[in-house]
PDB file of C-alpha atoms in Angstrom:
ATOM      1  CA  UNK A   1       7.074 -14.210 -17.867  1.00  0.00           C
ATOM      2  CA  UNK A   2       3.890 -13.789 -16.335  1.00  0.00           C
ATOM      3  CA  UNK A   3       1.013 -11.167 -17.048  1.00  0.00           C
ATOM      4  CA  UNK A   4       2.035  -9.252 -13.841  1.00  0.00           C
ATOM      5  CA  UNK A   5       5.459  -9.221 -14.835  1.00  0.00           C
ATOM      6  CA  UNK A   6       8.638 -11.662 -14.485  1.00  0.00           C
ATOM      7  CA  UNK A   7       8.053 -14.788 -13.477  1.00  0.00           C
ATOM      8  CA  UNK A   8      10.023 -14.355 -10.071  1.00  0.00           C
ATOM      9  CA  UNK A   9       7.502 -11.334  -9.246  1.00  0.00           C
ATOM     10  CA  UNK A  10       4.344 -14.163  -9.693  1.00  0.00           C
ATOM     11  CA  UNK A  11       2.668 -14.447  -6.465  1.00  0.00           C
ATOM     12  CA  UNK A  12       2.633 -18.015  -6.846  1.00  0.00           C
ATOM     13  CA  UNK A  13       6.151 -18.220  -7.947  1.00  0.00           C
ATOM     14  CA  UNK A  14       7.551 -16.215  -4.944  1.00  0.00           C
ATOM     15  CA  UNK A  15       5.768 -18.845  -2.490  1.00  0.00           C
ATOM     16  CA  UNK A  16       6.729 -22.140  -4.201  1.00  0.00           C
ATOM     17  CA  UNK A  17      10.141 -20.802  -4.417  1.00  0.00           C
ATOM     18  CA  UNK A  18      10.399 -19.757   0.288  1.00  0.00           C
ATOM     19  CA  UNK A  19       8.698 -23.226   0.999  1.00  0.00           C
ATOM     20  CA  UNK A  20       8.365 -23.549   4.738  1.00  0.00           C
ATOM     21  CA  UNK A  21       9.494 -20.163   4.853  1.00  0.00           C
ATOM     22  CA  UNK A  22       6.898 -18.557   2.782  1.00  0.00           C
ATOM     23  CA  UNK A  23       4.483 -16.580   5.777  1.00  0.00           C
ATOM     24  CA  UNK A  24       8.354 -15.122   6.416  1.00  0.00           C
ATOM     25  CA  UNK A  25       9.983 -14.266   3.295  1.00  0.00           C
ATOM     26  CA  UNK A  26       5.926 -12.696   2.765  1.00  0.00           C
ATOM     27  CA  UNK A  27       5.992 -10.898   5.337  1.00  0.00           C
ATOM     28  CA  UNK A  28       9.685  -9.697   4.308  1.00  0.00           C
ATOM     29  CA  UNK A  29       8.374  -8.645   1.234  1.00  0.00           C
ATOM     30  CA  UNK A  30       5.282  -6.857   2.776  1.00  0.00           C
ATOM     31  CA  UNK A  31       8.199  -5.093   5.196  1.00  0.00           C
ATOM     32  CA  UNK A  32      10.182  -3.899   2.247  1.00  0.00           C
ATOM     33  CA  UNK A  33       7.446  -2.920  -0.004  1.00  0.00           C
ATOM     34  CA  UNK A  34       6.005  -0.520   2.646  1.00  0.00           C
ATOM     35  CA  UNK A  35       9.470   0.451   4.355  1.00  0.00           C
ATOM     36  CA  UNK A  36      12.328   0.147   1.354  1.00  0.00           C
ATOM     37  CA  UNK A  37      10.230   1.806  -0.978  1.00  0.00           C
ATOM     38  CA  UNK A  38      10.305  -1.060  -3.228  1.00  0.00           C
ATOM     39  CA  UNK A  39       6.970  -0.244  -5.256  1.00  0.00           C
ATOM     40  CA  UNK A  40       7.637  -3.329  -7.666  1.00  0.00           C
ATOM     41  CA  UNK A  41       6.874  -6.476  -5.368  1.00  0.00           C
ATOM     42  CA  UNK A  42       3.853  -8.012  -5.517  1.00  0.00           C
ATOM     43  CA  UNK A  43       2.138  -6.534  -2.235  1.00  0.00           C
ATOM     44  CA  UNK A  44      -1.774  -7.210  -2.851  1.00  0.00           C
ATOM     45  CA  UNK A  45      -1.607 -10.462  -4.821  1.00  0.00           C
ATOM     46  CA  UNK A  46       1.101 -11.743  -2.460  1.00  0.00           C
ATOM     47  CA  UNK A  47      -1.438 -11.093   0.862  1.00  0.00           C
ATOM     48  CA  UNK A  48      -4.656 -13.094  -1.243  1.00  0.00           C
ATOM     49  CA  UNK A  49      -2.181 -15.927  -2.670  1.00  0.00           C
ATOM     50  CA  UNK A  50      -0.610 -16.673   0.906  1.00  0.00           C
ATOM     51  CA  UNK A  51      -4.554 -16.890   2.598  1.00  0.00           C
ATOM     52  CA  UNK A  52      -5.420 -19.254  -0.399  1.00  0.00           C
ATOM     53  CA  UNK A  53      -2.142 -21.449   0.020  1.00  0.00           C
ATOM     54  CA  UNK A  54      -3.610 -21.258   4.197  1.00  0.00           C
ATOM     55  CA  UNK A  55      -7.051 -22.621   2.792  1.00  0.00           C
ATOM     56  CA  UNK A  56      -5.421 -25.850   1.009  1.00  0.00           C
ATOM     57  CA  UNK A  57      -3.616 -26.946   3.919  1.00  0.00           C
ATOM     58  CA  UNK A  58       0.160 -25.813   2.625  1.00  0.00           C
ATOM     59  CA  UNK A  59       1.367 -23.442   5.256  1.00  0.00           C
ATOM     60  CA  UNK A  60       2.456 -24.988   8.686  1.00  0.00           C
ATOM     61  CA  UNK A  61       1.167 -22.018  10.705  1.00  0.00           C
ATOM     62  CA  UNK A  62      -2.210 -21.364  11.580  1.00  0.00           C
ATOM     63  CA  UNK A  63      -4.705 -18.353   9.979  1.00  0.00           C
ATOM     64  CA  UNK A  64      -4.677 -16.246  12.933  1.00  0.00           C
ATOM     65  CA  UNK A  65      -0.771 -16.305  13.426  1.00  0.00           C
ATOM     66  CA  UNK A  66      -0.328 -15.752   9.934  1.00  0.00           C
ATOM     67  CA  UNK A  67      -2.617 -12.976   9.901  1.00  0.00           C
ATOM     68  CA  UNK A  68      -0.924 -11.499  13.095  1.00  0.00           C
ATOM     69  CA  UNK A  69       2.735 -11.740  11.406  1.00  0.00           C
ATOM     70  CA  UNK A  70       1.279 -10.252   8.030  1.00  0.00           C
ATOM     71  CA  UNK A  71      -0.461  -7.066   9.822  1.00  0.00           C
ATOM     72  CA  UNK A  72       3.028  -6.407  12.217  1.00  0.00           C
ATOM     73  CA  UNK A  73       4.999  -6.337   9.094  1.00  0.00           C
ATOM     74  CA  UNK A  74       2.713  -4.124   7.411  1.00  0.00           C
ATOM     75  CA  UNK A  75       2.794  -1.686  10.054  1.00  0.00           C
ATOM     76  CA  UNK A  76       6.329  -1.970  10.650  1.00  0.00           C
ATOM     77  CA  UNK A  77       7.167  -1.125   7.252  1.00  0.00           C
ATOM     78  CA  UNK A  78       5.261   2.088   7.119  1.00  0.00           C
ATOM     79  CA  UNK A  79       6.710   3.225  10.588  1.00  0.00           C
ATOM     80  CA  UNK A  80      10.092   2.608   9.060  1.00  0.00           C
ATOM     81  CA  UNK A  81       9.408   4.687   5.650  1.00  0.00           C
ATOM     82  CA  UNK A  82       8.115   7.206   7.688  1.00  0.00           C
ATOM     83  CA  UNK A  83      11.063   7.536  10.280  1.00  0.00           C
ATOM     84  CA  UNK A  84      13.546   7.285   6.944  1.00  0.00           C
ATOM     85  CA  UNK A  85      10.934  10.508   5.564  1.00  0.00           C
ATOM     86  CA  UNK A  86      11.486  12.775   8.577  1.00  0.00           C
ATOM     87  CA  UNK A  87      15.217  12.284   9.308  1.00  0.00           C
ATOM     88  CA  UNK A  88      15.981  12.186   5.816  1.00  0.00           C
ATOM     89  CA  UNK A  89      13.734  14.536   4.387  1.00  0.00           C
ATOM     90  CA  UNK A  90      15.664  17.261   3.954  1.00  0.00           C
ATOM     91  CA  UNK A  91      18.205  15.510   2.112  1.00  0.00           C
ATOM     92  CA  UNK A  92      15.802  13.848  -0.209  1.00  0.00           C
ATOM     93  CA  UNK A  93      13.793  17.385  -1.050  1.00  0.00           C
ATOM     94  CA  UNK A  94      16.802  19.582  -1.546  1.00  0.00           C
ATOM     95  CA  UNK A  95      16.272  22.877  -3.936  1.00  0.00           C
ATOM     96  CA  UNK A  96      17.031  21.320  -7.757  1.00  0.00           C
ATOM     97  CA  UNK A  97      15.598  18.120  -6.864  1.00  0.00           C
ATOM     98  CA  UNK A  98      13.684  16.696 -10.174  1.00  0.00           C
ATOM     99  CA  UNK A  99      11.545  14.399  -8.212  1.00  0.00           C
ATOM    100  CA  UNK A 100      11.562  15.334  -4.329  1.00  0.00           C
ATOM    101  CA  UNK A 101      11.152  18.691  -4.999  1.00  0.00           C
ATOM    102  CA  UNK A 102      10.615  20.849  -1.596  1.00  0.00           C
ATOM    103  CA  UNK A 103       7.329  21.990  -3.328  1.00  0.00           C
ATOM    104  CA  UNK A 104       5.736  18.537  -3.155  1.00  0.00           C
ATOM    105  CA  UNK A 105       5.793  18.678   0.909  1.00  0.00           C
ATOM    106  CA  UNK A 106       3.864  21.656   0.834  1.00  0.00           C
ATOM    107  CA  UNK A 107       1.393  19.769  -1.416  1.00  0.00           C
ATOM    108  CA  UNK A 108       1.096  16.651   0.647  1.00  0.00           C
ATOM    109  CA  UNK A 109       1.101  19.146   4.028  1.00  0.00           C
ATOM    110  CA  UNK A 110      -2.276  20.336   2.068  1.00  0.00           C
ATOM    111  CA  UNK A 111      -3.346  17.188   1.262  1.00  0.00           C
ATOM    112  CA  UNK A 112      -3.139  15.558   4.763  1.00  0.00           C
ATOM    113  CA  UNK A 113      -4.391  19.114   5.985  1.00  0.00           C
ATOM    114  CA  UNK A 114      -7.520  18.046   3.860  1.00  0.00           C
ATOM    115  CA  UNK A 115      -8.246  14.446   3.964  1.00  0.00           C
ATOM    116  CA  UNK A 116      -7.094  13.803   7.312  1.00  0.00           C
ATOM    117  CA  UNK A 117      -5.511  10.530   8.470  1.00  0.00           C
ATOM    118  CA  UNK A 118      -7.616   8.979   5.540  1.00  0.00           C
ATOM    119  CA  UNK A 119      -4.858  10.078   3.079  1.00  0.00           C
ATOM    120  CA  UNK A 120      -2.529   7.031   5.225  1.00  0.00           C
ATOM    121  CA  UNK A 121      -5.431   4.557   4.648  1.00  0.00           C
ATOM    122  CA  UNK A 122      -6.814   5.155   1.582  1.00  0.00           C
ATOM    123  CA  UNK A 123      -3.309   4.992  -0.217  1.00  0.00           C
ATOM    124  CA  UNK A 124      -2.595   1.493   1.616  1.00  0.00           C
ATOM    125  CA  UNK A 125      -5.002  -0.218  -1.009  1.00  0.00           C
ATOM    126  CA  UNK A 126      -2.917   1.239  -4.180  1.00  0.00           C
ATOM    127  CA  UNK A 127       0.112  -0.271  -5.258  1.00  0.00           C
ATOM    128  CA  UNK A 128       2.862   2.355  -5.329  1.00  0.00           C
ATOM    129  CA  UNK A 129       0.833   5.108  -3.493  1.00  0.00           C
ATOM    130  CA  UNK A 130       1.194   2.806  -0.695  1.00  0.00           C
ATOM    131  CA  UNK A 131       5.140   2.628  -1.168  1.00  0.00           C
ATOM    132  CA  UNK A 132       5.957   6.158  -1.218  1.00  0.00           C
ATOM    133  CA  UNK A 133       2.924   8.190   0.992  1.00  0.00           C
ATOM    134  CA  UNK A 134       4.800   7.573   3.933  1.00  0.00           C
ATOM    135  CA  UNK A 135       7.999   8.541   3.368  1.00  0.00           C
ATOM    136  CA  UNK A 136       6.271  11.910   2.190  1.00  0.00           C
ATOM    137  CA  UNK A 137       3.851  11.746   5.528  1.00  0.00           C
ATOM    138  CA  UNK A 138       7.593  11.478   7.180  1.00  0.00           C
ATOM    139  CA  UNK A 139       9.063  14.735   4.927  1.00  0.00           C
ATOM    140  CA  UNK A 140       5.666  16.814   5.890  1.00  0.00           C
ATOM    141  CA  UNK A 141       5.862  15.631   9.348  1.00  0.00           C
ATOM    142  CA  UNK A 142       2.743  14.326   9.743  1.00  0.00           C
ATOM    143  CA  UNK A 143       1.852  14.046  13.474  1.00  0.00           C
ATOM    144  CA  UNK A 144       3.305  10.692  14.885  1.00  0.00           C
ATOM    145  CA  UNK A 145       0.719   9.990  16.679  1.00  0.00           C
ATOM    146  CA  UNK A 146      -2.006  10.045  13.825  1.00  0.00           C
ATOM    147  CA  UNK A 147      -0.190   8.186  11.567  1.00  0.00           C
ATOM    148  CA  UNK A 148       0.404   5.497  13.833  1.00  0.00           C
ATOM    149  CA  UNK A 149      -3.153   5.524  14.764  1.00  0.00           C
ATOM    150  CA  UNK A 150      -4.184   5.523  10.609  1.00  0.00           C
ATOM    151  CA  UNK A 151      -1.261   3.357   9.579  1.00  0.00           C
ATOM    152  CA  UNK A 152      -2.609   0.415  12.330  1.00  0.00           C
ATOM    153  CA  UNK A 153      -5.715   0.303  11.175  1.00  0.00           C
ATOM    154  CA  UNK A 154      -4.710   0.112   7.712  1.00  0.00           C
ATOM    155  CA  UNK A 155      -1.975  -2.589   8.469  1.00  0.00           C
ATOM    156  CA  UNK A 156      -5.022  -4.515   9.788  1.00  0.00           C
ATOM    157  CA  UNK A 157      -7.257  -4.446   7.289  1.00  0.00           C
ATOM    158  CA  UNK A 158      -5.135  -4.793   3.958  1.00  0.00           C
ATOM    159  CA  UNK A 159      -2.803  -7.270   5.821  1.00  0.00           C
ATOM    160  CA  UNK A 160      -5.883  -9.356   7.275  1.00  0.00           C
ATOM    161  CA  UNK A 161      -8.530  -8.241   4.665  1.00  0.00           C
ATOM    162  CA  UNK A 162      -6.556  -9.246   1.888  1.00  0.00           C
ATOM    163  CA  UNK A 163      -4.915 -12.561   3.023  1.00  0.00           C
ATOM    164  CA  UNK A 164      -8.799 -13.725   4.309  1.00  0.00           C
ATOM    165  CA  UNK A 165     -10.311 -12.787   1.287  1.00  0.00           C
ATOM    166  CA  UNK A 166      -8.065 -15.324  -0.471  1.00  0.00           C
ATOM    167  CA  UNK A 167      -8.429 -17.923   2.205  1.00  0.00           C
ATOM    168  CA  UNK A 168     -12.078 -17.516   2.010  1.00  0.00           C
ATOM    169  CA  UNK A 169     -12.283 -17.598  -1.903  1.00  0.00           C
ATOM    170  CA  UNK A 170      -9.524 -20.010  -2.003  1.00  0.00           C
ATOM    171  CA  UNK A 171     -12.332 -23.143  -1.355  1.00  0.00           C
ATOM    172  CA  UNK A 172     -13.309 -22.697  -5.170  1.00  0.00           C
ATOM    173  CA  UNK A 173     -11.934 -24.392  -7.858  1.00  0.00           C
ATOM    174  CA  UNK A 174     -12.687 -22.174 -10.183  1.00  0.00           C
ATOM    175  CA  UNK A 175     -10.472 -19.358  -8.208  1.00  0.00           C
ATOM    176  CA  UNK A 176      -7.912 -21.896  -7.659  1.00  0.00           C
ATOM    177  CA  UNK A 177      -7.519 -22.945 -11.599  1.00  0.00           C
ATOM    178  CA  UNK A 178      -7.397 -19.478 -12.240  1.00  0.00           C
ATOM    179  CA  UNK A 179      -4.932 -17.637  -9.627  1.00  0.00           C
ATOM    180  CA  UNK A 180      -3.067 -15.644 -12.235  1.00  0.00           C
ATOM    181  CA  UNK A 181      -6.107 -13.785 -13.457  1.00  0.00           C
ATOM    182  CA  UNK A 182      -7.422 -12.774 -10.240  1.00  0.00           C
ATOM    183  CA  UNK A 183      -4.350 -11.662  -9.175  1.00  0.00           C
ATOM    184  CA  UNK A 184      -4.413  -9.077 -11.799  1.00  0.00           C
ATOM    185  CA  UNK A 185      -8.186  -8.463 -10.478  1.00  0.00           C
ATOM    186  CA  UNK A 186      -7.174  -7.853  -7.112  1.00  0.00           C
ATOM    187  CA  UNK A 187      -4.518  -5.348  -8.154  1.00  0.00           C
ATOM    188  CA  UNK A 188      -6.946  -3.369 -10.481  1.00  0.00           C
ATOM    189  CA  UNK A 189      -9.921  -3.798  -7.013  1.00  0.00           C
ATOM    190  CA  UNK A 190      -7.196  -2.267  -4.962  1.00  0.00           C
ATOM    191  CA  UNK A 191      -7.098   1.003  -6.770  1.00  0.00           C
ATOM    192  CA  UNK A 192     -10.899   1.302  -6.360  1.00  0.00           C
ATOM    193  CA  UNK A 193     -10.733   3.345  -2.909  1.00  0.00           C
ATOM    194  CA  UNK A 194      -8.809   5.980  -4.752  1.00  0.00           C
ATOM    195  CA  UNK A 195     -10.527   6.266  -7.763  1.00  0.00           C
ATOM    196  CA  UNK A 196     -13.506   7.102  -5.026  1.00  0.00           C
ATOM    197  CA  UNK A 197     -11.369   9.174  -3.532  1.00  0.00           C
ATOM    198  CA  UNK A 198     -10.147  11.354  -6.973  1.00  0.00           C
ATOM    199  CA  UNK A 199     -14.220  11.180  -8.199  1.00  0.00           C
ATOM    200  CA  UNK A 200     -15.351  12.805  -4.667  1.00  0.00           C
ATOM    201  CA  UNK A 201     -12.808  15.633  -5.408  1.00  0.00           C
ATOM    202  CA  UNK A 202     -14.131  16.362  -9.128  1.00  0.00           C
ATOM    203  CA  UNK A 203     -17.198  16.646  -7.744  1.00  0.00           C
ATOM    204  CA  UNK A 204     -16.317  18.982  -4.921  1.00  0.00           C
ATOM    205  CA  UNK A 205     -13.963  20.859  -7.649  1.00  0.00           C
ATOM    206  CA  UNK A 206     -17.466  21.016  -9.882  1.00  0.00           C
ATOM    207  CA  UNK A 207     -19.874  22.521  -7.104  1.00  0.00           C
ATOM    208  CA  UNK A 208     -16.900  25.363  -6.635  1.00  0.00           C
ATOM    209  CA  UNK A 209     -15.439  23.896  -3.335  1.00  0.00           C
ATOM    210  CA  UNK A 210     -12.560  23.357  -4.403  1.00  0.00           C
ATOM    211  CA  UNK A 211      -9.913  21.758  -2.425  1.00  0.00           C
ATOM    212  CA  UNK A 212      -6.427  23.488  -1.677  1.00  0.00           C
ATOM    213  CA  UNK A 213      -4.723  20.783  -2.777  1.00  0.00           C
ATOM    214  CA  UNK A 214      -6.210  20.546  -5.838  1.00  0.00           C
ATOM    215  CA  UNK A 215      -5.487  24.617  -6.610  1.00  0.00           C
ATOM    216  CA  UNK A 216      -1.540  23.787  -5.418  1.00  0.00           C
ATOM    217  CA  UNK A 217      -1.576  20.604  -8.265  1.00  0.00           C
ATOM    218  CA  UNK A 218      -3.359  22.601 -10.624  1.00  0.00           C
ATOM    219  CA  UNK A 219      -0.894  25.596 -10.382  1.00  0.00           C
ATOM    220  CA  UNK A 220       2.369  23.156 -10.271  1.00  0.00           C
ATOM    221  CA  UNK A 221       1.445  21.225 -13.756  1.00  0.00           C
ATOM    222  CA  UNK A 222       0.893  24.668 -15.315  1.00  0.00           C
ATOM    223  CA  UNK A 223       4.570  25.709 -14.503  1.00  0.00           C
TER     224      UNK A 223
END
């Protein structure tokens, strides 16, 4: 057991484990975390571990190509959770519905409605957010086009950012002896953006400009 969790969740673990394989079974996992909704694995510390195995020489392919793979299977995984969101949708937001309740896409209709194609990119950098915003971009039926425009650009720089911020930092010793413990920093870094984000809106909230989404989730936890 590791302090993110079991020890076949560890970064480190995962990659010893694939071998030769591991810029594919990563990239796998990237797929499935963004696509398969499954909010558990590893995404963030994953990306940084993989460009820090790339700085010491133990991956066969080169940066670039493994930086190209990790991007195309970031982006394919949020085209695929948002496809599953609009043909599914209303299936998965039918009236009595604990969790997908219909209300929720008029909430997230408001929320895109007010933050734009930022909503897709801001939520790649959060563990879980990133999982589930787009099959709900999918259910509100987000404009294709935009989200494959905001999704791109956020494939690019989480997949790339991420995995070259570990290859860069990866020269150190001092990150290297310690991989486990900045794994847990990059996961609590990646929910800075949002916490922006969430501060931004107080202080809109404070000045009395309010946002519409914020009314809708203020009027839904008092029912």
């Amino acid at each position: 057991m590791s302090a993110l969790g079991p020890s076949w969740l560890d970064s480190q673990t995962l990659l010893d484990q694939l071998g030769a394989f591991a810029v594919w079974g990563t990239a796998l996992i990237v797929f499935a975390e963004c696509g398969l909704f499954l909010f558990f694995m590893p995404g963030d510390s994953l990306l940084f571990t993989v460009g820090l195995f790339a700085a010491r020489g133990d991956l066969d392919q080169p940066l670039w190509l493994i930086c190209v793979i990790l991007a195309v299977a970031a982006f394919l995984g949020n085209v695929c959770g948002y496809e599953i969101g609009r043909r599914a949708g209303p299936a998965l937001f039918k009236p009595g519905s604990r969790i997908f309740k219909p209300k929720r896409v008029d909430q997230t209709v408001a929320f895109f409605d007010h933050y734009g194609g930022r909503a897709i990119l801001l939520a790649r950098f959060v563990p879980i957010v990133r999982t589930f915003v787009t099959l709900v971009a999918g259910v509100a039926e987000m404009p294709r086009r935009v989200f494959l425009f905001w999704t791109g650009l956020g494939a690019v720089i989480w997949g790339v950012g991420v995995t070259l911020l570990g290859h860069w930092l990866g020269g150190y010793a001092l990150i290297r002896d310690h991989l486990e413990a900045l794994a847990i920093l990059v996961v609590l870094v990646s929910v800075i953006p949002m916490g922006i984000e969430a501060l931004r809106a107080r202080r809109r909230m404070a000045a009395g400009r309010e946002p519409a989404t914020s009314r809708v989730l203020d009027e839904d936890a008092a029912h």
